[in-house]
Amino acid sequence: MNIECIKDKLSYAVAKAERITSKNITLPVLSCILLEAENSTLTIKSTNLDLGLEISIPVKVNTPGKVAVSGSVLYNFISNLTNDKNVNLELIGGNLKVSTKHSESIIKAFPVDDFPNIPKVVTDKPFTFNVPNLIKGFKSVMYSSSVSTIRPVLSSILLASEEDSVVFVATDSFRLAEKRIGVKKHKEFNQILIPFKNVGEIIRTLEDIKDDVNVYLNENQIAFSFGDIYITSRVIDGTFPDYKQIIPKDIKTEVTVLKQDLLSSLRISNIFSDKFSQVTFFISSRDKIFRITTKNMEIGENVNNLDAVIKGDEVTISFNYKYIIDCFQSIEGDSITLSLSDVNRAMIVRGTGDQSFTYLVMPMNK
């Protein structure tokens, strides 16, 4: 293999590929990226067996070929070539020679036959999804996913198809976030569970794209393809909780408050919260009170009274402040509506007048 390429394009592609490599001691080839050069194109591949990425860039191919090298070594070398615009890659003596006008390195190569195949998701009818909306859907819910892998379905993000929208859902059993993204036309599909840890890399890989991406599905994989980028993730085999049945229908108390006022109050309250991050809401429509209190025997206590529109029954209920404050990033409007049916059931949090995002947070036991 012998090729000439533009350094910035190579660095961009290698950076995306290197993020997906794995530091697997038993399979050191997973720390590698595979470089394949032919037909004026360099295809860069990486995988950690959960995720696979292929990204292509135009190059001048003097001699076609392929080589597997450490992704981190190649990226760190190329990214520090500040004074060079062009890079030459050449396979010499079984290793990769990387050279520029001012610098030259030899990087140890690994057997290319040891590099795993990246699954190709074959389907006759892929559907398209606007990338900014796809990323918006993921980011609106991903913080609610469990970080534990004990229950894989809870450490995943659900994608579900509905008539005029795609629904994104995540839960760790203490809180749940649902985001609906409207779409004009899309292929109906069964529920898909994407591992939470893969979603961040999918976002980072696609975040520069402002157009539609092709989405390919089968029972084991989901893949996203746009131009010279192809990324695939395994999907989790399991059944997501039937969360719709736990969304309260019989609302007895409702509070509408400015988002910034509630956010500031919660941040102040957290200064005085206990080790469980507990905050207590007292809501009374009769007395027109929405009060947030926190108490810590070692620090002190705090009371915040907020201006709010209150309807319904009086209630006193406690929550983990962190679970409430997390959802603010998903609410675009200036005001928030809190809806309660019972002190033992989840509170609904929505942007006022916005049904596209629903957040449920369970109360804390007394």
Coordinates of N, CA and C in Angstrom, one line a residue, residues 25-142:
I25 N -7.7 -6.4 26.1 CA -6.4 -7.0 26.3 C -6.3 -8.4 25.6
T26 N -7.5 -9.1 25.6 CA -7.5 -10.4 25.0 C -7.6 -10.3 23.5
L27 N -8.1 -9.2 23.0 CA -8.2 -9.0 21.5 C -7.5 -7.7 21.1
P28 N -6.2 -7.6 21.1 CA -5.5 -6.4 20.8 C -5.9 -5.8 19.5
V29 N -6.3 -6.6 18.5 CA -6.7 -6.0 17.2 C -7.8 -5.0 17.3
L30 N -8.6 -5.1 18.4 CA -9.7 -4.2 18.5 C -9.3 -2.8 18.9
S31 N -8.0 -2.6 19.2 CA -7.5 -1.3 19.4 C -7.0 -0.7 18.1
C32 N -7.1 -1.4 17.1 CA -6.6 -1.0 15.8 C -7.7 -0.4 14.9
I33 N -7.2 0.4 13.9 CA -8.1 0.7 12.8 C -7.5 0.1 11.6
L34 N -8.5 -0.3 10.7 CA -8.1 -0.9 9.4 C -8.1 0.1 8.3
L35 N -7.0 0.2 7.6 CA -6.9 1.1 6.4 C -6.9 0.3 5.2
E36 N -7.9 0.6 4.3 CA -8.0 -0.1 3.0 C -8.0 0.9 1.9
A37 N -7.0 0.8 1.0 CA -6.8 1.8 -0.1 C -7.0 1.2 -1.4
E38 N -8.0 1.7 -2.2 CA -8.2 1.3 -3.6 C -9.1 2.3 -4.3
N39 N -8.9 2.4 -5.6 CA -9.8 3.2 -6.5 C -9.9 4.6 -6.0
S40 N -8.8 5.2 -5.6 CA -8.7 6.7 -5.2 C -9.5 6.9 -3.9
T41 N -9.6 5.9 -3.1 CA -10.4 6.0 -1.8 C -9.6 5.3 -0.7
L42 N -9.6 5.9 0.4 CA -9.1 5.2 1.6 C -10.3 5.0 2.6
T43 N -10.6 3.8 2.9 CA -11.6 3.4 3.8 C -11.0 3.1 5.1
I44 N -11.5 3.7 6.2 CA -11.0 3.5 7.5 C -12.0 2.9 8.3
K45 N -11.7 1.7 8.9 CA -12.7 0.9 9.7 C -12.2 0.7 11.1
S46 N -13.2 0.7 12.0 CA -12.9 0.4 13.4 C -14.1 -0.3 14.0
T47 N -13.9 -1.1 15.1 CA -15.0 -1.8 15.8 C -14.6 -2.1 17.2
N48 N -15.6 -2.2 18.1 CA -15.4 -2.8 19.4 C -16.3 -4.0 19.6
L49 N -16.8 -4.5 18.5 CA -17.8 -5.6 18.5 C -19.2 -5.2 18.8
D50 N -19.4 -4.1 19.5 CA -20.7 -3.5 19.7 C -21.1 -2.5 18.6
L51 N -20.1 -1.7 18.3 CA -20.2 -0.7 17.3 C -19.2 -1.0 16.1
G52 N -19.6 -0.6 14.9 CA -18.6 -0.7 13.8 C -18.8 0.6 13.0
L53 N -17.6 1.1 12.5 CA -17.6 2.3 11.7 C -16.8 2.2 10.5
E54 N -17.3 2.7 9.4 CA -16.5 2.8 8.1 C -16.6 4.2 7.6
I55 N -15.5 4.9 7.4 CA -15.5 6.2 6.9 C -14.5 6.3 5.7
S56 N -14.9 6.9 4.6 CA -14.0 7.0 3.4 C -13.6 8.4 3.1
I57 N -12.4 8.6 2.6 CA -11.9 9.9 2.2 C -11.2 9.7 0.8
P58 N -11.2 10.7 0.0 CA -10.5 10.7 -1.3 C -9.0 10.8 -1.1
V59 N -8.2 9.9 -1.7 CA -6.7 9.9 -1.7 C -6.2 9.6 -3.0
K60 N -4.9 9.8 -3.2 CA -4.2 9.3 -4.4 C -3.6 8.0 -4.0
V61 N -4.0 6.9 -4.7 CA -3.6 5.6 -4.5 C -2.5 5.2 -5.5
N62 N -1.3 5.2 -5.0 CA -0.2 4.7 -5.9 C -0.1 3.2 -5.9
T63 N -0.3 2.6 -4.8 CA -0.4 1.1 -4.7 C -1.5 0.7 -3.7
P64 N -2.5 0.0 -4.2 CA -3.6 -0.4 -3.3 C -3.1 -1.4 -2.2
G65 N -3.9 -1.5 -1.2 CA -3.5 -2.4 -0.1 C -4.3 -2.1 1.2
K66 N -4.0 -2.9 2.2 CA -4.6 -2.6 3.5 C -3.7 -3.0 4.6
V67 N -3.9 -2.3 5.8 CA -3.1 -2.5 7.0 C -3.9 -2.1 8.2
A68 N -3.6 -2.9 9.3 CA -4.2 -2.6 10.6 C -3.2 -2.0 11.5
V69 N -3.4 -0.9 12.1 CA -2.5 -0.3 13.1 C -3.2 0.3 14.3
S70 N -2.5 0.6 15.3 CA -3.1 1.2 16.5 C -3.8 2.5 16.2
G71 N -5.1 2.6 16.5 CA -5.8 3.8 16.2 C -5.3 5.0 17.0
S72 N -5.0 4.8 18.3 CA -4.5 5.9 19.1 C -3.1 6.4 18.7
V73 N -2.2 5.5 18.3 CA -0.9 5.9 17.9 C -1.0 6.7 16.6
L74 N -1.8 6.2 15.6 CA -1.9 6.9 14.4 C -2.6 8.3 14.6
Y75 N -3.6 8.3 15.4 CA -4.3 9.6 15.6 C -3.4 10.6 16.3
N76 N -2.7 10.2 17.3 CA -1.9 11.1 18.1 C -0.8 11.6 17.2
F77 N -0.2 10.8 16.4 CA 0.8 11.3 15.5 C 0.3 12.3 14.5
I78 N -0.8 11.9 13.8 CA -1.3 12.8 12.7 C -1.8 14.1 13.3
S79 N -2.5 14.1 14.4 CA -3.1 15.3 15.0 C -2.1 16.3 15.5
N80 N -0.8 15.9 15.7 CA 0.2 16.8 16.1 C 1.1 17.3 15.0
L81 N 0.7 17.0 13.7 CA 1.5 17.4 12.6 C 1.0 18.8 12.2
T82 N 1.4 19.8 12.9 CA 0.8 21.2 12.8 C 1.3 21.9 11.5
N83 N 2.4 21.5 11.0 CA 3.0 22.3 9.9 C 3.0 21.6 8.6
D84 N 2.2 20.5 8.5 CA 2.1 19.7 7.3 C 0.7 19.7 6.7
K85 N 0.5 19.7 5.4 CA -0.8 19.6 4.8 C -1.0 18.3 4.2
N86 N 0.0 17.6 3.8 CA -0.1 16.3 3.1 C 0.6 15.2 3.9
V87 N 0.1 14.0 3.8 CA 0.7 12.8 4.5 C 0.8 11.7 3.5
N88 N 1.9 10.9 3.6 CA 2.1 9.7 2.8 C 2.0 8.5 3.7
L89 N 1.2 7.5 3.3 CA 1.1 6.2 4.1 C 1.7 5.1 3.2
E90 N 2.6 4.4 3.7 CA 3.2 3.3 2.9 C 3.5 2.1 3.7
L91 N 3.1 0.9 3.2 CA 3.4 -0.3 3.9 C 4.8 -0.8 3.5
I92 N 5.6 -0.9 4.5 CA 7.0 -1.3 4.3 C 7.4 -2.3 5.4
G93 N 7.9 -3.5 4.9 CA 8.3 -4.5 5.8 C 7.3 -5.0 6.8
G94 N 6.0 -4.9 6.4 CA 4.9 -5.3 7.3 C 4.5 -4.3 8.3
N95 N 5.1 -3.1 8.2 CA 4.6 -2.0 9.1 C 4.3 -0.8 8.3
L96 N 3.6 0.2 8.9 CA 3.1 1.4 8.2 C 4.1 2.5 8.4
K97 N 4.6 3.0 7.3 CA 5.4 4.2 7.3 C 4.5 5.4 7.1
V98 N 4.5 6.4 8.0 CA 3.7 7.6 7.9 C 4.7 8.8 7.8
S99 N 4.7 9.5 6.7 CA 5.7 10.5 6.5 C 5.1 11.8 5.9
T100 N 5.7 12.9 6.3 CA 5.3 14.2 5.8 C 6.6 14.9 5.4
K101 N 6.5 16.2 5.0 CA 7.7 16.9 4.6 C 8.7 17.1 5.8
H102 N 8.1 17.1 7.0 CA 8.9 17.4 8.2 C 9.1 16.2 9.2
S103 N 8.3 15.2 9.0 CA 8.3 14.1 10.0 C 8.1 12.7 9.4
E104 N 8.6 11.7 10.1 CA 8.4 10.3 9.6 C 8.4 9.4 10.8
S105 N 7.4 8.4 10.7 CA 7.3 7.4 11.7 C 7.0 6.1 11.1
I106 N 7.4 5.0 11.9 CA 7.0 3.7 11.5 C 6.1 3.2 12.6
I107 N 4.9 2.7 12.2 CA 3.9 2.2 13.2 C 3.8 0.7 13.0
K108 N 3.9 0.0 14.1 CA 3.7 -1.4 14.0 C 2.4 -1.8 13.5
A109 N 2.3 -2.8 12.6 CA 1.1 -3.3 12.0 C 0.7 -4.6 12.7
F110 N -0.6 -4.8 12.6 CA -1.2 -6.1 13.1 C -1.8 -6.9 11.9
P111 N -1.9 -8.2 12.1 CA -2.4 -9.0 11.0 C -3.8 -8.6 10.6
V112 N -4.0 -8.2 9.3 CA -5.3 -7.7 8.9 C -6.4 -8.8 8.9
D113 N -6.0 -10.1 8.8 CA -6.9 -11.2 8.9 C -7.6 -11.3 10.2
D114 N -6.9 -10.7 11.3 CA -7.5 -10.8 12.6 C -8.6 -9.7 12.9
F115 N -8.6 -8.7 12.0 CA -9.6 -7.6 12.1 C -11.0 -8.1 11.9
P116 N -11.9 -7.9 12.8 CA -13.3 -8.5 12.7 C -14.0 -7.8 11.5
N117 N -14.9 -8.6 10.9 CA -15.8 -8.0 9.9 C -16.8 -7.1 10.5
I118 N -17.1 -6.0 9.9 CA -18.2 -5.0 10.3 C -19.5 -5.4 9.7
P119 N -20.5 -5.7 10.5 CA -21.8 -6.2 9.9 C -22.4 -5.2 8.9
K120 N -22.8 -5.8 7.8 CA -23.6 -5.0 6.8 C -25.1 -5.3 6.9
V121 N -25.8 -4.3 7.3 CA -27.3 -4.5 7.4 C -27.9 -4.3 6.1
V122 N -28.4 -5.4 5.6 CA -29.0 -5.5 4.2 C -30.5 -5.4 4.4
T123 N -31.1 -4.5 3.7 CA -32.6 -4.4 3.7 C -33.0 -3.7 2.4
D124 N -34.2 -4.1 1.9 CA -34.7 -3.6 0.6 C -35.2 -2.2 0.8
K125 N -35.7 -1.9 2.0 CA -36.4 -0.6 2.3 C -35.8 0.1 3.5
P126 N -34.6 0.8 3.3 CA -34.2 1.6 4.4 C -35.1 2.9 4.5
F127 N -35.1 3.5 5.6 CA -35.8 4.8 5.7 C -34.9 5.9 6.1
T128 N -35.3 7.1 5.8 CA -34.4 8.3 6.1 C -34.9 9.0 7.4
F129 N -33.9 9.6 8.0 CA -34.2 10.4 9.2 C -33.3 11.6 9.2
N130 N -33.9 12.8 9.5 CA -33.1 14.0 9.6 C -32.2 13.9 10.7
V131 N -30.9 14.1 10.5 CA -29.9 13.9 11.5 C -30.0 14.8 12.7
P132 N -30.2 16.1 12.5 CA -30.4 16.9 13.7 C -31.6 16.5 14.6
N133 N -32.7 16.0 13.9 CA -33.8 15.5 14.7 C -33.5 14.2 15.4
L134 N -32.7 13.3 14.7 CA -32.3 12.1 15.3 C -31.5 12.3 16.6
I135 N -30.5 13.2 16.5 CA -29.7 13.6 17.6 C -30.5 14.2 18.7
K136 N -31.4 15.1 18.3 CA -32.3 15.7 19.3 C -33.1 14.7 20.1
G137 N -33.6 13.7 19.4 CA -34.4 12.6 20.0 C -33.5 11.8 21.0
F138 N -32.3 11.5 20.6 CA -31.4 10.8 21.5 C -31.0 11.6 22.7
K139 N -30.6 12.9 22.5 CA -30.2 13.7 23.6 C -31.3 14.1 24.6
S140 N -32.6 14.0 24.1 CA -33.7 14.4 24.9 C -34.0 13.3 26.0
V141 N -33.5 12.1 25.8 CA -33.8 11.0 26.7 C -32.7 10.3 27.3
M142 N -31.5 10.4 26.7 CA -30.4 9.4 27.0 C -29.9 9.5 28.5

